[in-house]
Amino acid sequence: MLLSVVESWSSSSLTTSGKQGRRNGALSMWGDRMWHFAISVFLIELYGRNLLLTAVFGLVVAGSVLLLGALIGDWVDRNPRNKVAHASLFIQNISVTVCSIVLMLVFSYKQKIEQIWDGWLTVVCYTVVIILADVANLASTALTIAIQRDWIVVITGYNRGHLAGMNATMRRIDQVTNILAPLAVGQVMTLASNVVGCGFILGWNLVSLIVEFFFLSRVYRIVPALSVKPPMVEVDQAFLTARPQSLTEGNCNSRVHLKEIANLPLCFRRFRWLVSTCKDGWRAYYRQPVFLAGMGLAFLYTTVLGFDCITTGYAYTQGISGSLLSLLMGVSAITGLMGTVMFTRLRKTYGLVNTGIISSCIHLSCLLLCVCSVFAPGSPMDLSFQRQKHTFPLTGGSNQPLLPDRSSIHWTNNTVLFDNVPSGTAPESYISIILLFLGVITARIGLWSFDLTVTQLLQENICESERGVVNGVQSSMNYLMDLLHFIMVISAPQPHHFGILVIISVLFITTGHTMYFLYAHKAKRKSHLNT
């Protein structure tokens, strides 16, 4: 939830409340991060420290956004901006609040619930929790599309420099809260109980809902342009006429409206409309000039090279302690912040398209260290798929996620990597694991700079009447590639298979950056022809 960061930017130029807006922006993101971390922990605790519920939740979330991403984006496009933002914010916070109440009841009366209906009431409760959490995620997706991809462009007056600055500011706040918020709620859950943790999140969401509603309405009043939205059939020319620093020319084609068939029942007409809307959304995404750049970003989701529970689980098997992993995550957050700083400076010096090329090269260069780690001393990789001989034994709480990453680049729940890990001795050498994390940490500089580059390209080049649906399809593509990442890990879950996953991940990332290079070549050629 980034509404208050928007308030920060607009109020700093029009009023004197910028500092207050920044504080409230951090508050809203803090609530998001706490919930994303806590729900994974709660699901593991509910099912007796088993990973089944977490895996089901991950698949439900990914599948729902994959199927409904275009519909969510179309809804964002078709309705007034304040209505979309208010509805998304309300649904998200209320879903989290109700889900927290259900979790509190289940944790408090778990034994009694298990005895009702021969245990089927427990299944009902688990289902309700997953559905509510999924609804909250869908609402969060809609809110992100509305604010990050639409509101920001309008608020900055279609100015490239201001847009880049706001994107970078949001990402910096996101990086900091991504580390601190899970630590905070984790301490509450550890020192008190899961019930207290649920209550803490419940109270935070209720307060955050009131505060963000206030700032949302205030931003909408401060920026009159937000109340103006072109009809769906119009071709957007805002970037052609805005100002000397306007963005690239509009490229939006007229939206094709469906013709209802009167002789069909209402339910069939609605289903046909839903299918046609999804089809039109994917077609609109494909015809965008930044299609290859968006696809390149999506391919970066198919990777195990991030601070999620897959990589941390592998690190455990290689003798890395939880405290050291926490420290490494802090360092990775710093390198992520360096990436946002590098993005703003490179964009000013070399332009947005060249910034993406430079960021891609940095990202790929750092990931070569990860490839080297596969063949370095201490690597457990065994191409014959024989059982690995040297593995560090897991110690207590290995099924507990360690600050899972829920960023716009990759978010993954726990997987079977923790299961059936053989006991043994520590690896003969730590060179492999050192190279792996050195590559992962340094690569985040280029990764976040590249992410910001593609984000701004999508903001600049998609016409106003199609921003929602195209970004909805982009979210679907991201989750689709993340699902491939799940399948990849499930197919090769053991530590001595991890080297193969690293190589496959680098191949996917290389493919993604190659797509961006093709986009950059076309964009530069088009620019030369126009001049």
PDB file of N, CA, C and O in Angstrom, residues 203-239:
ATOM      1  N   GLY A 203      -4.864  -5.008  14.700  1.00  0.00           N
ATOM      2  CA  GLY A 203      -4.919  -3.609  15.120  1.00  0.00           C
ATOM      3  C   GLY A 203      -4.204  -2.690  14.158  1.00  0.00           C
ATOM      4  O   GLY A 203      -4.682  -1.585  13.850  1.00  0.00           O
ATOM      5  N   TRP A 204      -3.057  -3.144  13.652  1.00  0.00           N
ATOM      6  CA  TRP A 204      -2.285  -2.321  12.709  1.00  0.00           C
ATOM      7  C   TRP A 204      -3.094  -2.051  11.446  1.00  0.00           C
ATOM      8  O   TRP A 204      -3.095  -0.934  10.920  1.00  0.00           O
ATOM      9  N   ASN A 205      -3.781  -3.079  10.926  1.00  0.00           N
ATOM     10  CA  ASN A 205      -4.547  -2.909   9.694  1.00  0.00           C
ATOM     11  C   ASN A 205      -5.728  -1.974   9.874  1.00  0.00           C
ATOM     12  O   ASN A 205      -6.052  -1.206   8.967  1.00  0.00           O
ATOM     13  N   LEU A 206      -6.393  -2.037  11.011  1.00  0.00           N
ATOM     14  CA  LEU A 206      -7.522  -1.146  11.246  1.00  0.00           C
ATOM     15  C   LEU A 206      -7.071   0.311  11.308  1.00  0.00           C
ATOM     16  O   LEU A 206      -7.696   1.200  10.720  1.00  0.00           O
ATOM     17  N   VAL A 207      -5.975   0.550  12.024  1.00  0.00           N
ATOM     18  CA  VAL A 207      -5.453   1.918  12.117  1.00  0.00           C
ATOM     19  C   VAL A 207      -4.962   2.383  10.745  1.00  0.00           C
ATOM     20  O   VAL A 207      -5.225   3.508  10.314  1.00  0.00           O
ATOM     21  N   SER A 208      -4.240   1.488  10.048  1.00  0.00           N
ATOM     22  CA  SER A 208      -3.709   1.836   8.736  1.00  0.00           C
ATOM     23  C   SER A 208      -4.828   2.143   7.752  1.00  0.00           C
ATOM     24  O   SER A 208      -4.698   3.044   6.915  1.00  0.00           O
ATOM     25  N   LEU A 209      -5.939   1.407   7.837  1.00  0.00           N
ATOM     26  CA  LEU A 209      -7.067   1.646   6.944  1.00  0.00           C
ATOM     27  C   LEU A 209      -7.597   3.066   7.091  1.00  0.00           C
ATOM     28  O   LEU A 209      -7.820   3.765   6.094  1.00  0.00           O
ATOM     29  N   ILE A 210      -7.765   3.524   8.312  1.00  0.00           N
ATOM     30  CA  ILE A 210      -8.291   4.870   8.562  1.00  0.00           C
ATOM     31  C   ILE A 210      -7.315   5.931   8.065  1.00  0.00           C
ATOM     32  O   ILE A 210      -7.688   6.894   7.375  1.00  0.00           O
ATOM     33  N   VAL A 211      -6.046   5.754   8.413  1.00  0.00           N
ATOM     34  CA  VAL A 211      -5.031   6.741   8.029  1.00  0.00           C
ATOM     35  C   VAL A 211      -4.896   6.831   6.516  1.00  0.00           C
ATOM     36  O   VAL A 211      -4.861   7.923   5.933  1.00  0.00           O
ATOM     37  N   GLU A 212      -4.851   5.691   5.848  1.00  0.00           N
ATOM     38  CA  GLU A 212      -4.654   5.698   4.399  1.00  0.00           C
ATOM     39  C   GLU A 212      -5.885   6.216   3.653  1.00  0.00           C
ATOM     40  O   GLU A 212      -5.751   6.833   2.596  1.00  0.00           O
ATOM     41  N   PHE A 213      -7.068   5.939   4.176  1.00  0.00           N
ATOM     42  CA  PHE A 213      -8.265   6.522   3.564  1.00  0.00           C
ATOM     43  C   PHE A 213      -8.181   8.044   3.591  1.00  0.00           C
ATOM     44  O   PHE A 213      -8.534   8.725   2.615  1.00  0.00           O
ATOM     45  N   PHE A 214      -7.713   8.583   4.710  1.00  0.00           N
ATOM     46  CA  PHE A 214      -7.596  10.029   4.852  1.00  0.00           C
ATOM     47  C   PHE A 214      -6.607  10.601   3.840  1.00  0.00           C
ATOM     48  O   PHE A 214      -6.905  11.569   3.116  1.00  0.00           O
ATOM     49  N   PHE A 215      -5.422   9.998   3.747  1.00  0.00           N
ATOM     50  CA  PHE A 215      -4.407  10.512   2.835  1.00  0.00           C
ATOM     51  C   PHE A 215      -4.777  10.264   1.375  1.00  0.00           C
ATOM     52  O   PHE A 215      -4.430  11.059   0.503  1.00  0.00           O
ATOM     53  N   LEU A 216      -5.457   9.162   1.105  1.00  0.00           N
ATOM     54  CA  LEU A 216      -5.912   8.906  -0.255  1.00  0.00           C
ATOM     55  C   LEU A 216      -6.848  10.002  -0.731  1.00  0.00           C
ATOM     56  O   LEU A 216      -6.700  10.543  -1.837  1.00  0.00           O
ATOM     57  N   SER A 217      -7.823  10.348   0.096  1.00  0.00           N
ATOM     58  CA  SER A 217      -8.775  11.395  -0.268  1.00  0.00           C
ATOM     59  C   SER A 217      -8.083  12.739  -0.421  1.00  0.00           C
ATOM     60  O   SER A 217      -8.415  13.534  -1.308  1.00  0.00           O
ATOM     61  N   ARG A 218      -7.089  12.981   0.425  1.00  0.00           N
ATOM     62  CA  ARG A 218      -6.381  14.253   0.369  1.00  0.00           C
ATOM     63  C   ARG A 218      -5.577  14.386  -0.929  1.00  0.00           C
ATOM     64  O   ARG A 218      -5.584  15.440  -1.572  1.00  0.00           O
ATOM     65  N   VAL A 219      -4.885  13.306  -1.322  1.00  0.00           N
ATOM     66  CA  VAL A 219      -4.126  13.335  -2.568  1.00  0.00           C
ATOM     67  C   VAL A 219      -5.064  13.554  -3.748  1.00  0.00           C
ATOM     68  O   VAL A 219      -4.763  14.318  -4.675  1.00  0.00           O
ATOM     69  N   TYR A 220      -6.203  12.897  -3.720  1.00  0.00           N
ATOM     70  CA  TYR A 220      -7.162  13.012  -4.824  1.00  0.00           C
ATOM     71  C   TYR A 220      -7.662  14.449  -4.963  1.00  0.00           C
ATOM     72  O   TYR A 220      -7.899  14.920  -6.072  1.00  0.00           O
ATOM     73  N   ARG A 221      -7.811  15.144  -3.829  1.00  0.00           N
ATOM     74  CA  ARG A 221      -8.237  16.554  -3.881  1.00  0.00           C
ATOM     75  C   ARG A 221      -7.105  17.462  -4.339  1.00  0.00           C
ATOM     76  O   ARG A 221      -7.325  18.438  -5.063  1.00  0.00           O
ATOM     77  N   ILE A 222      -5.878  17.163  -3.915  1.00  0.00           N
ATOM     78  CA  ILE A 222      -4.740  18.016  -4.242  1.00  0.00           C
ATOM     79  C   ILE A 222      -4.412  17.973  -5.735  1.00  0.00           C
ATOM     80  O   ILE A 222      -4.017  18.972  -6.338  1.00  0.00           O
ATOM     81  N   VAL A 223      -4.575  16.796  -6.347  1.00  0.00           N
ATOM     82  CA  VAL A 223      -4.210  16.621  -7.757  1.00  0.00           C
ATOM     83  C   VAL A 223      -5.494  16.489  -8.578  1.00  0.00           C
ATOM     84  O   VAL A 223      -6.029  15.387  -8.721  1.00  0.00           O
ATOM     85  N   PRO A 224      -5.995  17.580  -9.141  1.00  0.00           N
ATOM     86  CA  PRO A 224      -7.259  17.517  -9.909  1.00  0.00           C
ATOM     87  C   PRO A 224      -7.193  16.587 -11.114  1.00  0.00           C
ATOM     88  O   PRO A 224      -8.211  16.038 -11.533  1.00  0.00           O
ATOM     89  N   ALA A 225      -5.998  16.400 -11.671  1.00  0.00           N
ATOM     90  CA  ALA A 225      -5.878  15.556 -12.866  1.00  0.00           C
ATOM     91  C   ALA A 225      -6.281  14.111 -12.598  1.00  0.00           C
ATOM     92  O   ALA A 225      -6.645  13.385 -13.530  1.00  0.00           O
ATOM     93  N   LEU A 226      -6.234  13.690 -11.340  1.00  0.00           N
ATOM     94  CA  LEU A 226      -6.617  12.319 -11.006  1.00  0.00           C
ATOM     95  C   LEU A 226      -8.101  12.059 -11.249  1.00  0.00           C
ATOM     96  O   LEU A 226      -8.512  10.911 -11.463  1.00  0.00           O
ATOM     97  N   SER A 227      -8.903  13.097 -11.190  1.00  0.00           N
ATOM     98  CA  SER A 227     -10.344  12.925 -11.390  1.00  0.00           C
ATOM     99  C   SER A 227     -10.728  12.867 -12.864  1.00  0.00           C
ATOM    100  O   SER A 227     -11.870  12.592 -13.201  1.00  0.00           O
ATOM    101  N   VAL A 228      -9.746  13.116 -13.749  1.00  0.00           N
ATOM    102  CA  VAL A 228     -10.004  13.091 -15.188  1.00  0.00           C
ATOM    103  C   VAL A 228      -9.458  11.791 -15.754  1.00  0.00           C
ATOM    104  O   VAL A 228      -8.259  11.515 -15.668  1.00  0.00           O
ATOM    105  N   LYS A 229     -10.351  11.001 -16.347  1.00  0.00           N
ATOM    106  CA  LYS A 229      -9.948   9.722 -16.928  1.00  0.00           C
ATOM    107  C   LYS A 229     -10.557   9.601 -18.306  1.00  0.00           C
ATOM    108  O   LYS A 229     -11.769   9.745 -18.464  1.00  0.00           O
ATOM    109  N   PRO A 230      -9.743   9.340 -19.327  1.00  0.00           N
ATOM    110  CA  PRO A 230     -10.270   9.290 -20.694  1.00  0.00           C
ATOM    111  C   PRO A 230     -11.157   8.078 -20.891  1.00  0.00           C
ATOM    112  O   PRO A 230     -10.978   7.052 -20.235  1.00  0.00           O
ATOM    113  N   PRO A 231     -12.111   8.164 -21.813  1.00  0.00           N
ATOM    114  CA  PRO A 231     -12.933   6.987 -22.135  1.00  0.00           C
ATOM    115  C   PRO A 231     -12.070   5.861 -22.678  1.00  0.00           C
ATOM    116  O   PRO A 231     -10.975   6.080 -23.190  1.00  0.00           O
ATOM    117  N   MET A 232     -12.579   4.638 -22.578  1.00  0.00           N
ATOM    118  CA  MET A 232     -11.805   3.474 -22.983  1.00  0.00           C
ATOM    119  C   MET A 232     -11.448   3.477 -24.454  1.00  0.00           C
ATOM    120  O   MET A 232     -10.450   2.924 -24.859  1.00  0.00           O
ATOM    121  N   VAL A 233     -12.261   4.134 -25.291  1.00  0.00           N
ATOM    122  CA  VAL A 233     -12.031   4.067 -26.743  1.00  0.00           C
ATOM    123  C   VAL A 233     -11.101   5.152 -27.230  1.00  0.00           C
ATOM    124  O   VAL A 233     -10.715   5.155 -28.390  1.00  0.00           O
ATOM    125  N   GLU A 234     -10.728   6.102 -26.387  1.00  0.00           N
ATOM    126  CA  GLU A 234      -9.899   7.204 -26.846  1.00  0.00           C
ATOM    127  C   GLU A 234      -8.444   6.791 -26.946  1.00  0.00           C
ATOM    128  O   GLU A 234      -7.964   5.945 -26.208  1.00  0.00           O
ATOM    129  N   VAL A 235      -7.738   7.392 -27.884  1.00  0.00           N
ATOM    130  CA  VAL A 235      -6.303   7.202 -27.980  1.00  0.00           C
ATOM    131  C   VAL A 235      -5.632   8.274 -27.148  1.00  0.00           C
ATOM    132  O   VAL A 235      -5.825   9.455 -27.342  1.00  0.00           O
ATOM    133  N   ASP A 236      -4.829   7.849 -26.210  1.00  0.00           N
ATOM    134  CA  ASP A 236      -4.212   8.778 -25.282  1.00  0.00           C
ATOM    135  C   ASP A 236      -3.080   9.554 -25.949  1.00  0.00           C
ATOM    136  O   ASP A 236      -2.190   8.984 -26.549  1.00  0.00           O
ATOM    137  N   GLN A 237      -3.142  10.874 -25.864  1.00  0.00           N
ATOM    138  CA  GLN A 237      -2.103  11.720 -26.432  1.00  0.00           C
ATOM    139  C   GLN A 237      -1.405  12.549 -25.356  1.00  0.00           C
ATOM    140  O   GLN A 237      -0.716  13.506 -25.665  1.00  0.00           O
ATOM    141  N   ALA A 238      -1.560  12.156 -24.084  1.00  0.00           N
ATOM    142  CA  ALA A 238      -1.014  12.967 -22.987  1.00  0.00           C
ATOM    143  C   ALA A 238       0.496  13.114 -23.100  1.00  0.00           C
ATOM    144  O   ALA A 238       1.057  14.170 -22.859  1.00  0.00           O
ATOM    145  N   PHE A 239       1.184  12.032 -23.474  1.00  0.00           N
ATOM    146  CA  PHE A 239       2.626  12.085 -23.506  1.00  0.00           C
ATOM    147  C   PHE A 239       3.160  12.845 -24.720  1.00  0.00           C
ATOM    148  O   PHE A 239       4.323  13.173 -24.805  1.00  0.00           O
TER     149      PHE A 239
END
